[in-house]
Coordinates of C-alpha atoms and ligand atoms in Angstrom, one line a residue:
X86 CA -25.1 -27.8 25.0
X87 CA -22.0 -26.8 22.5
X88 CA -21.2 -23.6 23.8
X89 CA -17.4 -24.5 23.9
X90 CA -16.8 -22.1 20.6
X91 CA -17.4 -19.1 23.4
X92 CA -14.2 -18.7 24.2
X93 CA -10.9 -19.8 22.5
X94 CA -9.7 -19.8 19.1
X95 CA -12.8 -19.2 17.4
X96 CA -13.8 -16.4 19.7
X97 CA -10.7 -15.0 19.3
X98 CA -11.1 -14.6 15.5
X99 CA -13.9 -12.5 16.3
X100 CA -12.5 -10.2 18.9
X101 CA -9.5 -10.0 16.6
X102 CA -11.2 -8.5 13.5
X103 CA -12.8 -5.7 16.2
X104 CA -9.3 -4.9 17.3
X105 CA -8.2 -4.5 13.7
X106 CA -11.6 -1.9 12.8
X107 CA -10.6 -0.3 16.4
X108 CA -7.2 0.1 15.3
X109 CA -7.8 1.9 12.1
X110 CA -10.2 4.1 13.4
X111 CA -7.0 5.2 16.2
X112 CA -4.7 5.6 13.8
X113 CA -7.0 8.1 11.5
X114 CA -8.1 9.8 14.6
X115 CA -4.6 10.8 15.9
X116 CA -4.8 8.7 18.8
X117 CA -2.3 6.2 17.8
X118 CA 0.5 8.8 17.0
X119 CA -1.2 11.0 20.5
X120 CA -0.6 7.6 22.6
X121 CA 3.1 7.2 20.5
X122 CA 4.1 10.9 21.5
X123 CA 2.8 10.8 25.3
X124 CA 3.0 7.1 25.9
X125 CA -0.9 8.0 27.1
X126 CA -4.2 9.4 26.0
X127 CA -6.3 11.1 28.1
X128 CA -10.3 10.3 27.2
X129 CA -10.9 13.7 28.0
X130 CA -8.6 14.4 25.4
X131 CA -11.3 12.9 23.1
X132 CA -13.9 15.4 24.5
X133 CA -11.6 18.5 23.7
X134 CA -11.5 16.6 19.8
X135 CA -14.9 16.8 19.2
X136 CA -15.2 13.0 19.6
X137 CA -17.1 10.9 21.1
X138 CA -15.6 10.1 24.6
X139 CA -17.8 6.5 25.2
X140 CA -17.0 5.4 21.9
X141 CA -13.1 6.3 22.3
X142 CA -12.9 4.7 25.3
X143 CA -14.8 1.3 23.7
X144 CA -11.9 1.8 21.2
X145 CA -9.3 1.7 23.4
X146 CA -11.1 -1.1 25.9
X147 CA -11.4 -3.3 22.5
X148 CA -7.5 -2.2 21.8
X149 CA -6.7 -3.5 25.2
X150 CA -7.7 -7.1 24.3
X151 CA -5.0 -7.4 22.5
X152 CA -2.5 -5.8 24.9
X153 CA -1.7 -2.6 22.7
X154 CA -2.7 -0.1 24.9
X155 CA -3.9 -0.6 29.0
X156 CA -6.9 1.7 30.1
X157 CA -7.4 2.6 33.3
X158 CA -10.1 5.3 34.9
X159 CA -10.0 7.4 32.1
X160 CA -6.6 7.1 30.6
X161 CA -5.3 4.9 27.9
X162 CA -0.9 4.0 28.5
X163 CA 0.6 2.2 25.7
X164 CA 0.6 -1.6 26.1
X165 CA 3.2 -4.5 25.7
X166 CA 1.7 -4.6 21.6
X167 CA 1.5 -1.3 21.1
X168 CA 5.2 -0.5 19.2
X169 CA 4.3 -3.7 16.9
X170 CA 0.9 -2.4 16.6
X171 CA 1.9 1.2 15.2
X172 CA 4.5 -0.1 13.1
X173 CA 1.5 -1.8 11.6
X174 CA -0.6 0.5 11.4
X175 CA -0.8 1.1 7.8
X176 CA -1.7 -2.6 7.1
X177 CA -5.1 -2.5 9.0
X178 CA -5.9 1.0 7.3
X179 CA -5.2 -0.3 4.1
X180 CA -7.4 -3.3 5.4
X181 CA -9.9 -1.4 7.2
X182 CA -10.3 1.9 5.7
X183 CA -9.3 1.1 2.3
X184 CA -10.8 -2.0 1.9
X185 CA -13.8 -2.8 3.9
X186 CA -16.3 -1.9 1.6
X187 CA -15.4 -4.9 -0.4
X188 CA -15.1 -7.4 2.3
X189 CA -18.9 -6.0 2.8
X190 CA -20.0 -7.4 0.0
X191 CA -17.4 -10.6 -0.7
X192 CA -20.7 -12.3 -1.5
X193 CA -22.1 -10.1 -4.5
X194 CA -18.5 -10.0 -5.9
X195 CA -18.0 -13.7 -5.8
X196 CA -21.4 -14.5 -8.4
X197 CA -19.7 -14.0 -11.8
X198 CA -23.1 -12.6 -13.1
X199 CA -22.2 -9.4 -11.3
X200 CA -18.3 -8.6 -12.0
X201 CA -19.0 -6.0 -14.6
X202 CA -18.2 -2.5 -14.7
X203 CA -17.5 -1.1 -11.6
X204 CA -18.5 -4.1 -9.3
X205 CA -16.9 -3.1 -5.9
X206 CA -15.6 0.4 -4.2
X207 CA -12.1 1.0 -2.4
X208 CA -11.4 4.0 -0.1
X209 CA -8.4 5.0 -2.7
X210 CA -7.4 7.6 -0.5
X211 CA -7.3 5.3 3.2
X212 CA -4.9 2.7 0.0
X213 CA -2.7 5.5 -0.9
X214 CA -2.8 6.4 3.1
X215 CA -2.0 2.9 4.2
X216 CA 0.2 2.5 1.5
X217 CA 2.5 5.2 2.1
X218 CA 2.6 3.6 5.6
X219 CA 3.7 0.0 4.6
X220 CA 6.3 1.3 2.5
X221 CA 8.1 3.3 4.9
X222 CA 9.3 0.4 7.5
X223 CA 12.0 -0.8 4.5
X224 CA 11.0 0.3 0.9
X225 CA 11.0 3.8 1.7
X226 CA 14.0 3.9 3.3
X227 CA 15.6 1.9 0.6
X228 CA 14.4 3.7 -2.0
X229 CA 15.9 7.2 -0.7
X230 CA 19.1 5.1 -0.6
X231 CA 18.8 4.4 -3.9
X232 CA 17.9 7.5 -5.5
X233 CA 20.9 9.1 -3.3
X234 CA 22.8 6.9 -5.8
X235 CA 21.4 7.2 -9.2
X236 CA 21.9 9.9 -11.6
X237 CA 18.4 11.4 -13.1
X238 CA 17.1 14.4 -14.1
X239 CA 13.4 13.5 -14.1
X240 CA 11.5 10.7 -12.5
X241 CA 8.2 9.5 -12.8
X242 CA 6.2 7.2 -10.2
X243 CA 3.7 5.0 -11.9
X244 CA 0.3 4.8 -9.3
X245 CA 1.9 8.1 -7.3
X246 CA -0.5 7.6 -4.6
X247 CA 0.1 9.9 -1.9
X248 CA 2.4 11.6 -3.8
X249 CA 5.3 11.0 -1.2
X250 CA 8.1 9.2 -2.8
X251 CA 7.9 11.9 -5.7
X252 CA 7.7 14.4 -3.5
X253 CA 11.0 13.3 -1.1
X254 CA 12.8 12.8 -5.1
X255 CA 12.5 15.5 -5.8
X256 CA 13.4 17.8 -2.9
X257 CA 16.3 16.0 -2.4
X258 CA 17.5 16.8 -6.4
X259 CA 17.6 20.7 -7.0
X260 CA 16.9 20.4 -10.8
X261 CA 15.4 17.5 -11.0
X262 CA 11.3 17.4 -11.9
X263 CA 9.2 14.9 -11.2
X264 CA 5.4 13.8 -12.9
X265 CA 3.0 11.0 -11.4
X266 CA 0.5 9.1 -12.2
X267 CA -2.8 8.0 -11.1
X268 CA -5.7 6.6 -11.8
X269 CA -8.0 7.2 -8.9
X270 CA -9.6 11.0 -8.8
X271 CA -8.7 11.0 -5.2
X272 CA -5.3 9.9 -5.3
X273 CA -4.2 12.1 -8.1
X274 CA -6.3 15.1 -5.6
X275 CA -4.1 13.6 -2.2
X276 CA -0.5 13.5 -4.6
X277 CA -1.4 17.3 -5.9
X278 CA -2.4 18.7 -2.9
X279 CA 0.6 17.0 -1.3
X280 CA 3.0 18.4 -3.6
X281 CA 1.3 21.8 -3.4
X282 CA 1.8 21.7 0.3
X283 CA 5.4 21.0 -0.2
X284 CA 6.0 23.9 -2.5
X285 CA 7.0 21.5 -5.4
X286 CA 3.8 22.5 -7.7
X287 CA 6.9 23.7 -10.3
X288 CA 8.7 20.8 -10.4
X289 CA 6.2 17.9 -10.0
X290 CA 3.1 17.5 -12.3
X291 CA 0.2 14.9 -11.2
X292 CA -1.8 13.7 -14.2
X293 CA -4.4 11.2 -14.4
X294 CA -4.0 8.0 -16.5
X295 CA -4.0 4.3 -16.8
X296 CA -0.5 3.0 -16.6
X297 CA -1.5 -0.6 -18.7
X298 CA -1.9 2.1 -21.7
X299 CA 0.1 5.4 -21.7
X300 CA 0.9 7.5 -24.6
X301 CA 4.0 9.6 -24.7
X302 CA 2.9 13.0 -23.3
X303 CA 5.1 15.9 -22.9
X304 CA 5.2 16.3 -19.1
X305 CA 6.8 12.4 -20.2
X306 CA 9.8 13.8 -22.5
X307 CA 12.9 13.7 -21.0
X308 CA 12.3 11.1 -17.5
X309 CA 14.7 9.1 -17.2
X310 CA 14.3 7.4 -14.2
X311 CA 10.5 5.1 -13.3
X312 CA 9.4 3.6 -10.6
X313 CA 6.4 1.8 -9.8
X314 CA 5.9 0.9 -6.0
X315 CA 2.8 -1.8 -5.1
X316 CA 0.9 -1.4 -8.1
X317 CA 2.9 -3.5 -10.8
X318 CA 0.2 -6.1 -10.3
X319 CA -2.4 -4.1 -12.0
X320 CA -0.6 -4.6 -15.2
X321 CA -1.6 -8.4 -15.5
X322 CA -2.8 -10.9 -16.6
X323 CA 0.2 -11.9 -18.5
X324 CA -1.0 -10.3 -22.4
X325 CA -1.5 -7.1 -20.8
X326 CA 1.4 -7.0 -18.5
X327 CA 3.9 -7.1 -21.7
X328 CA 1.7 -4.5 -23.9
X329 CA 1.7 -2.1 -21.2
X330 CA 5.6 -2.8 -20.2
X331 CA 6.2 -2.4 -23.8
X332 CA 4.3 0.7 -24.1
X333 CA 6.2 2.5 -21.4
X334 CA 9.3 2.3 -23.4
X335 CA 7.9 4.2 -25.8
X336 CA 5.7 6.6 -23.5
X337 CA 8.8 7.4 -21.9
X338 CA 11.5 7.4 -24.7
X339 CA 14.1 8.7 -22.6
X340 CA 13.8 5.7 -19.6
X341 CA 17.2 4.5 -18.6
X342 CA 16.0 2.8 -15.5
X343 CA 12.6 1.2 -14.1
X344 CA 12.7 0.3 -10.7
X345 CA 9.1 -1.6 -10.1
X346 CA 8.6 -2.9 -6.3
X347 CA 5.6 -5.4 -6.1
X348 CA 3.7 -8.0 -3.7
X349 CA 4.4 -11.1 -4.8
X350 CA 2.0 -14.1 -4.8
X351 CA 2.7 -16.8 -2.1
X352 CA 3.2 -20.2 -3.5
X353 CA 2.6 -22.2 -0.6
X354 CA -0.4 -22.7 1.8
X355 CA -0.8 -20.3 5.0
X356 CA -0.1 -22.2 8.2
X357 CA 1.6 -21.0 11.7
X358 CA 4.5 -18.2 9.8
X359 CA 1.4 -16.7 7.5
X360 CA 2.8 -13.3 7.6
X361 CA 0.3 -9.9 7.9
X362 CA -0.6 -8.5 4.4
X363 CA -0.4 -12.0 2.8
X364 CA -4.1 -13.4 3.4
X365 CA -5.6 -9.8 3.2
X366 CA -3.7 -8.7 -0.1
X367 CA -4.8 -11.9 -2.0
X368 CA -8.4 -11.6 -0.6
X369 CA -8.7 -7.8 -2.2
X370 CA -7.4 -9.0 -5.1
X371 CA -9.3 -12.3 -5.7
X372 CA -12.4 -10.2 -4.7
X373 CA -11.5 -7.5 -7.4
X374 CA -10.9 -10.4 -10.0
X375 CA -7.0 -8.7 -10.3
X376 CA -4.4 -11.8 -11.3
X377 CA -1.6 -11.6 -8.6
X378 CA 1.3 -12.9 -10.5
X379 CA 4.5 -14.9 -9.1
X380 CA 8.6 -13.8 -9.3
X381 CA 8.5 -16.5 -11.9
X382 CA 6.1 -15.0 -13.7
X383 CA 7.2 -11.4 -13.3
X384 CA 10.6 -12.8 -15.1
X385 CA 9.0 -13.9 -17.6
X386 CA 7.0 -10.8 -18.7
X387 CA 9.9 -8.8 -18.5
X388 CA 12.2 -10.8 -20.9
X389 CA 9.1 -10.7 -23.4
X390 CA 8.5 -7.0 -22.7
X391 CA 11.9 -6.0 -23.8
X392 CA 13.0 -4.9 -20.3
X393 CA 16.5 -6.3 -18.8
X394 CA 16.5 -7.2 -15.2
X395 CA 19.8 -6.1 -13.5
X396 CA 18.7 -7.5 -10.1
X397 CA 16.2 -7.9 -7.3
X398 CA 15.5 -7.2 -3.4
X399 CA 13.8 -9.3 -1.6
X400 CA 11.9 -6.9 1.9
X401 CA 10.7 -8.6 4.5
X402 CA 7.9 -5.2 5.1
X403 CA 5.9 -6.0 3.3
X404 CA 6.1 -9.2 3.1
X405 CA 6.8 -10.9 -0.6
X406 CA 8.0 -7.2 -1.2
X407 CA 10.4 -7.4 -4.3
X408 CA 12.4 -4.6 -6.1
X409 CA 12.9 -5.3 -9.6
X410 CA 15.8 -3.4 -11.2
X411 CA 15.5 -3.2 -15.0
X412 CA 16.7 -0.9 -17.8
X413 CA 15.1 -0.8 -21.1
X414 CA 16.8 -3.5 -23.9
X415 CA 19.5 -1.5 -26.1
Ligands
LIG297 C1 -1.1 0.6 -3.6 S1 -1.2 2.0 -3.9 C2 0.1 2.7 -3.8 C3 0.7 4.1 -4.0 C4 1.9 4.3 -3.8 N1 2.5 3.4 -5.4 C5 3.0 3.8 -3.0 O1 3.4 3.2 -2.8 O2 2.2 4.3 -1.9 C6 -1.7 1.7 -5.6 C7 -2.0 2.7 -6.3 O3 -1.6 2.9 -7.7 C8 -3.3 3.1 -8.4 N2 -2.8 2.4 -9.5 C9 -3.8 1.1 -9.5 N3 -4.0 0.9 -11.0 C10 -3.8 1.8 -11.7 C11 -3.3 1.7 -13.1 N4 -3.8 0.8 -14.0 N5 -2.9 3.3 -13.6 C12 -2.7 4.5 -12.6 N6 -2.7 3.9 -11.5 C13 -3.3 2.9 -10.7 C14 -4.5 3.6 -7.6 O4 -5.4 4.0 -7.4 C15 -3.3 3.6 -6.0 O5 -3.1 5.3 -5.8

């Protein structure tokens, strides 16, 4: 009997999938935050929060397989992998809650005949929240530092997602105003409500729009700084990217700087050192039919669209994250 597969590497792949879905759920349910605050989580709490204790216990037992927690009696305590799992929670949320539906229909979306119209669904609120968490490790702290040094009076954030970057950028600088652009109604709604909650509705506007095809709106006048984080690949393929980047120059006639941060495509096969996110990011975009450019291809597109590259900054998290610092050609 060939039953060796029931234990070992292939069985571990199966269990890892379940850890990933449990981690995403535990994050959304506030269980990871509670564990971080208290180092322990009583399953009684689940009951009081209107959650099914049997399911919550099972989520925690699943996480214990990966040493993220330890479960004893009716409580869980943080395990040796908890801190790393907590730092990585955004990647899991992006993948499971944001892209889970797409993974379940991979056979359908693989058929070219099915690739017309809206052939897939993602939860864009979860994608926005996951991206915000992914950015918190390195990208956001770097933006805070950089924006602290730059002189600007109005900022536009393209593909603004949760709206967090705009809120930070505007609330730190009295007198500065901001505008967010996003194509997804759920992201626009999330950003607008976060802006209102922060009491900044008078200084930050959020508009629905496709960043590849922007016209010069009244809200864009005077914008001297543009940021665009984790969606640059949506400008591609190359011809639409070059046209879209060129159009940004007319939509934002006063822009002096464009800070474009994105994850670039890997150029080597996966192996023992494959980083978190890489395979998920590349599989999801292949499933959506979105082209992922390499760093070299980006540089060509900037040259051809009239943006001068002032410098590049690499990030370890997200892996292959690069910030391109650009100015319009004079
Ligand atoms: C991965 S999220 C990143 C969100 C945010 N920039 C951040 O750093 O957390 C990508 C965002 O870009 C938006 N987006 C994707 N394609 C777009 C397009 N063509 N025009 C405007 N927004 C777009 C998505 O709706 C989503 O909110």
